[in-house]
Amino acid sequence: MDVRKALCRVEDVPDGGATAVRVDTSTGGFDLILVRSGDRVAAFHNECPHAGRRLDYAPGKFLIDGDTLICAAHGAVFGLGSGQCLGGPCRGDALRSVPVAVIDGQVCLP
Ligand code: FES
């Protein structure tokens, strides 16, 4: 039985940008940021390590500046592909990454 969970198609994530998806689970679910660079997609929990807020300014809309993603709440700056804190109030705390795979053009949780 295939237990992978498809989140969206790769084309649904802007190349060089990000989008948000909701993952429903039996315990209430969680929200992810999907970040794309070409055929590669990385995922992070959509929860800022500074004060626990979502990072998007509107659902699925993120502040992207070059290779950085900026939290819309208080301006913490993260590496777009790495999730590492690069400046601002995150004070060294990275976004929590989640493993995803691209399979047949779909972004999937393993
Ligand atoms: S919650 Fe993200 S910078 Fe404060």
Coordinates of N, CA and C and ligand atoms in Angstrom, one line a residue:
M1 N 0.8 -1.2 0.0 CA 0.0 0.0 0.0 C 0.9 1.2 0.0
D2 N 0.5 2.2 -0.8 CA 1.3 3.5 -0.9 C 0.8 4.4 0.2
V3 N 1.6 4.8 1.1 CA 1.2 5.7 2.2 C 1.7 7.1 2.0
R4 N 2.3 7.4 0.9 CA 2.8 8.8 0.7 C 1.6 9.7 0.6
K5 N 1.8 10.9 1.1 CA 0.7 11.9 1.1 C 1.1 13.0 0.1
A6 N 0.4 13.2 -1.0 CA 0.7 14.2 -1.9 C 0.1 15.5 -1.4
L7 N 1.0 16.6 -1.4 CA 0.6 17.9 -0.9 C 0.2 18.8 -2.0
C8 N 0.8 18.8 -3.2 CA 0.5 19.6 -4.3 C 1.4 19.2 -5.5
R9 N 1.2 19.8 -6.6 CA 2.1 19.6 -7.7 C 3.3 20.6 -7.6
V10 N 4.4 20.2 -8.1 CA 5.6 21.1 -8.1 C 5.3 22.4 -8.7
E11 N 4.5 22.5 -9.8 CA 4.2 23.7 -10.4 C 3.3 24.7 -9.6
D12 N 2.7 24.1 -8.5 CA 1.9 25.0 -7.7 C 2.8 25.8 -6.8
V13 N 4.1 25.5 -6.7 CA 5.0 26.3 -5.9 C 5.8 27.2 -6.8
P14 N 5.8 28.5 -6.6 CA 6.5 29.4 -7.5 C 8.0 29.1 -7.5
D15 N 8.6 29.0 -8.7 CA 10.1 28.7 -8.7 C 10.8 29.9 -8.1
G16 N 11.6 29.7 -7.1 CA 12.3 30.8 -6.4 C 11.5 31.4 -5.4
G17 N 10.3 30.8 -5.1 CA 9.4 31.4 -4.1 C 8.8 30.3 -3.2
A18 N 7.7 30.6 -2.6 CA 7.1 29.7 -1.6 C 5.6 29.7 -1.6
T19 N 5.0 28.7 -1.1 CA 3.6 28.7 -0.9 C 3.3 27.9 0.4
A20 N 2.1 27.9 0.8 CA 1.7 27.2 2.1 C 0.7 26.1 1.7
V21 N 0.8 25.1 2.5 CA -0.2 24.0 2.4 C -0.6 23.5 3.8
R22 N -1.8 23.0 3.9 CA -2.3 22.5 5.2 C -2.3 21.0 5.1
V23 N -1.7 20.4 6.1 CA -1.7 18.9 6.2 C -2.7 18.5 7.3
D24 N -3.8 17.8 6.9 CA -4.8 17.4 7.8 C -4.3 16.0 8.4
T25 N -4.4 15.9 9.7 CA -4.1 14.7 10.4 C -5.2 14.4 11.4
S26 N -5.2 13.2 11.9 CA -6.2 12.8 12.9 C -6.0 13.6 14.2
T27 N -4.9 14.3 14.4 CA -4.7 15.0 15.6 C -4.8 16.5 15.4
G28 N -5.3 16.9 14.3 CA -5.6 18.4 14.1 C -4.8 19.0 12.9
G29 N -3.7 18.3 12.5 CA -3.0 18.8 11.4 C -2.0 19.9 11.6
F30 N -1.3 20.4 10.6 CA -0.3 21.4 10.7 C -0.1 22.1 9.3
D31 N 0.6 23.2 9.4 CA 0.8 24.0 8.1 C 2.2 24.0 7.7
L32 N 2.5 23.9 6.5 CA 3.8 23.9 5.9 C 4.1 25.0 5.0
I33 N 5.3 25.5 4.9 CA 5.8 26.3 3.9 C 6.5 25.4 2.9
L34 N 6.2 25.5 1.6 CA 6.9 24.8 0.6 C 7.8 25.8 -0.2
V35 N 9.0 25.5 -0.3 CA 10.0 26.4 -1.0 C 10.5 25.7 -2.2
R36 N 10.5 26.3 -3.4 CA 11.0 25.6 -4.6 C 12.2 26.3 -5.2
S37 N 13.1 25.5 -5.7 CA 14.2 26.0 -6.5 C 14.3 25.0 -7.7
G38 N 13.8 25.3 -8.8 CA 13.8 24.4 -9.9 C 12.9 23.1 -9.6
D39 N 13.6 22.0 -9.7 CA 12.9 20.7 -9.4 C 12.9 20.3 -7.9
R40 N 13.7 21.1 -7.1 CA 13.8 20.8 -5.7 C 12.8 21.6 -4.9
V41 N 12.2 20.9 -3.9 CA 11.3 21.5 -3.0 C 11.7 21.2 -1.6
A42 N 11.7 22.2 -0.7 CA 12.0 22.0 0.7 C 10.7 22.4 1.5
A43 N 10.6 21.9 2.7 CA 9.4 22.2 3.5 C 9.8 22.5 4.9
F44 N 9.1 23.4 5.5 CA 9.3 23.9 6.8 C 7.9 24.1 7.5
H45 N 7.9 23.9 8.8 CA 6.6 24.2 9.5 C 6.4 25.7 9.4
N46 N 5.1 26.1 9.1 CA 4.8 27.5 9.0 C 4.5 28.1 10.4
E47 N 5.6 28.1 11.1 CA 5.5 28.6 12.5 C 6.9 29.2 12.9
C48 N 6.9 30.5 13.1 CA 8.1 31.2 13.3 C 8.7 30.8 14.7
P49 N 10.0 30.6 14.8 CA 10.6 30.3 16.1 C 10.7 31.5 17.0
H50 N 10.4 32.7 16.5 CA 10.4 33.8 17.4 C 9.2 33.8 18.3
A51 N 8.0 33.9 17.8 CA 6.8 34.0 18.6 C 5.7 33.1 18.2
G52 N 6.0 32.1 17.3 CA 5.1 31.1 17.0 C 4.0 31.5 16.0
R53 N 4.2 32.6 15.3 CA 3.2 33.1 14.4 C 3.5 32.4 13.0
R54 N 2.4 32.4 12.1 CA 2.7 32.0 10.7 C 3.6 33.1 10.1
L55 N 4.3 32.6 9.1 CA 5.3 33.6 8.4 C 4.6 34.3 7.3
D56 N 3.5 33.8 6.7 CA 2.9 34.5 5.6 C 2.1 35.7 6.0
Y57 N 2.0 36.7 5.1 CA 1.2 37.9 5.3 C -0.2 37.7 4.9
A58 N -0.5 36.8 4.1 CA -1.8 36.3 3.7 C -1.6 34.9 3.4
P59 N -2.7 34.1 3.4 CA -2.5 32.6 3.3 C -1.7 32.3 2.0
G60 N -0.5 31.7 2.2 CA 0.3 31.3 1.0 C 1.1 32.3 0.4
K61 N 1.1 33.6 0.9 CA 1.8 34.7 0.4 C 3.0 35.1 1.4
F62 N 4.2 35.0 0.9 CA 5.4 35.2 1.7 C 6.2 36.3 1.2
L63 N 6.9 37.0 2.1 CA 7.8 38.0 1.8 C 9.1 37.4 1.4
I64 N 9.5 37.4 0.1 CA 10.7 36.8 -0.4 C 11.6 37.9 -0.9
D65 N 12.9 37.9 -0.4 CA 13.8 38.9 -0.9 C 15.1 38.2 -1.3
G66 N 15.3 37.9 -2.6 CA 16.4 37.1 -3.1 C 16.3 35.7 -2.5
D67 N 17.4 35.3 -1.8 CA 17.4 34.0 -1.2 C 16.9 34.0 0.2
T68 N 16.1 34.9 0.6 CA 15.7 34.9 2.0 C 14.1 35.0 2.1
L69 N 13.6 34.5 3.2 CA 12.2 34.6 3.5 C 12.1 35.3 4.8
I70 N 11.2 36.3 4.8 CA 11.1 37.2 5.9 C 9.7 37.0 6.6
C71 N 9.8 36.8 7.9 CA 8.5 36.6 8.6 C 7.7 37.9 8.6
A72 N 6.4 37.8 8.3 CA 5.6 38.9 8.1 C 5.2 39.5 9.5
A73 N 5.4 38.8 10.6 CA 5.0 39.3 11.9 C 6.0 40.4 12.4
H74 N 7.3 40.0 12.5 CA 8.2 40.9 13.1 C 9.5 41.0 12.4
G75 N 9.6 40.4 11.2 CA 10.7 40.6 10.3 C 11.9 39.7 10.5
A76 N 11.8 38.6 11.1 CA 12.9 37.6 11.2 C 13.2 37.2 9.8
V77 N 14.5 37.0 9.5 CA 15.0 36.7 8.2 C 15.6 35.2 8.2
F78 N 15.1 34.4 7.2 CA 15.5 33.0 7.1 C 16.1 32.7 5.7
G79 N 17.0 31.8 5.7 CA 17.5 31.3 4.4 C 16.3 30.6 3.7
L80 N 16.1 30.9 2.4 CA 14.9 30.4 1.7 C 15.0 28.9 1.6
G81 N 16.2 28.3 1.3 CA 16.3 26.9 1.1 C 16.7 26.2 2.4
S82 N 17.3 26.9 3.3 CA 17.9 26.2 4.5 C 17.0 26.4 5.7
G83 N 16.2 27.5 5.8 CA 15.4 27.8 7.0 C 16.3 28.3 8.1
Q84 N 17.5 28.5 7.9 CA 18.4 29.1 8.9 C 18.1 30.5 9.2
C85 N 18.1 30.9 10.5 CA 17.9 32.3 10.9 C 19.1 33.1 10.5
L86 N 18.9 34.1 9.7 CA 20.0 35.0 9.2 C 20.0 36.3 9.8
G87 N 18.9 36.7 10.5 CA 18.9 38.0 11.2 C 17.5 38.3 11.8
G88 N 17.5 39.3 12.6 CA 16.2 39.6 13.2 C 15.9 38.8 14.5
P89 N 14.7 38.9 15.0 CA 14.3 38.3 16.3 C 14.4 36.8 16.4
C90 N 14.7 36.1 15.3 CA 14.8 34.6 15.5 C 16.0 34.2 16.3
R91 N 17.0 35.1 16.4 CA 18.2 34.9 17.2 C 18.8 33.5 17.1
G92 N 19.0 33.1 15.9 CA 19.7 31.8 15.6 C 18.8 30.6 15.6
D93 N 17.5 30.7 15.9 CA 16.6 29.6 15.8 C 16.1 29.4 14.4
A94 N 16.3 28.2 13.8 CA 15.9 27.9 12.4 C 14.5 27.5 12.4
L95 N 13.9 27.6 11.2 CA 12.6 27.0 10.9 C 12.8 25.5 11.0
R96 N 11.7 24.8 11.5 CA 11.8 23.4 11.6 C 11.5 22.8 10.2
S97 N 12.4 22.0 9.7 CA 12.3 21.4 8.4 C 11.5 20.1 8.5
V98 N 10.8 19.8 7.4 CA 10.0 18.6 7.3 C 10.5 17.9 6.0
P99 N 10.8 16.6 6.0 CA 11.3 15.9 4.8 C 10.1 15.8 3.8
V100 N 10.4 16.2 2.5 CA 9.4 16.0 1.5 C 10.2 15.4 0.3
A101 N 9.5 14.8 -0.6 CA 10.1 14.2 -1.9 C 9.2 14.7 -3.0
V102 N 9.8 14.8 -4.2 CA 9.1 15.1 -5.4 C 9.0 13.8 -6.2
I103 N 7.8 13.3 -6.4 CA 7.6 12.0 -7.0 C 6.5 12.2 -8.1
D104 N 6.9 11.9 -9.3 CA 6.0 12.1 -10.5 C 5.4 13.5 -10.5
G105 N 6.2 14.5 -10.2 CA 5.7 15.9 -10.3 C 4.9 16.3 -9.1
Q106 N 4.7 15.4 -8.1 CA 4.0 15.7 -6.9 C 4.9 15.9 -5.7
V107 N 4.6 16.9 -4.9 CA 5.4 17.1 -3.6 C 4.7 16.2 -2.6
C108 N 5.5 15.3 -2.0 CA 4.9 14.3 -1.1 C 5.5 14.2 0.2
L109 N 4.8 14.0 1.2 CA 5.3 13.6 2.5 C 5.7 12.1 2.4
P110 N 6.8 11.7 3.0 CA 7.1 10.2 2.9 C 6.2 9.3 3.7
Ligands
FES1 S1 6.8 35.7 14.9 FE1 8.2 35.8 13.2 S2 9.5 37.4 13.6 FE2 8.2 37.4 15.4

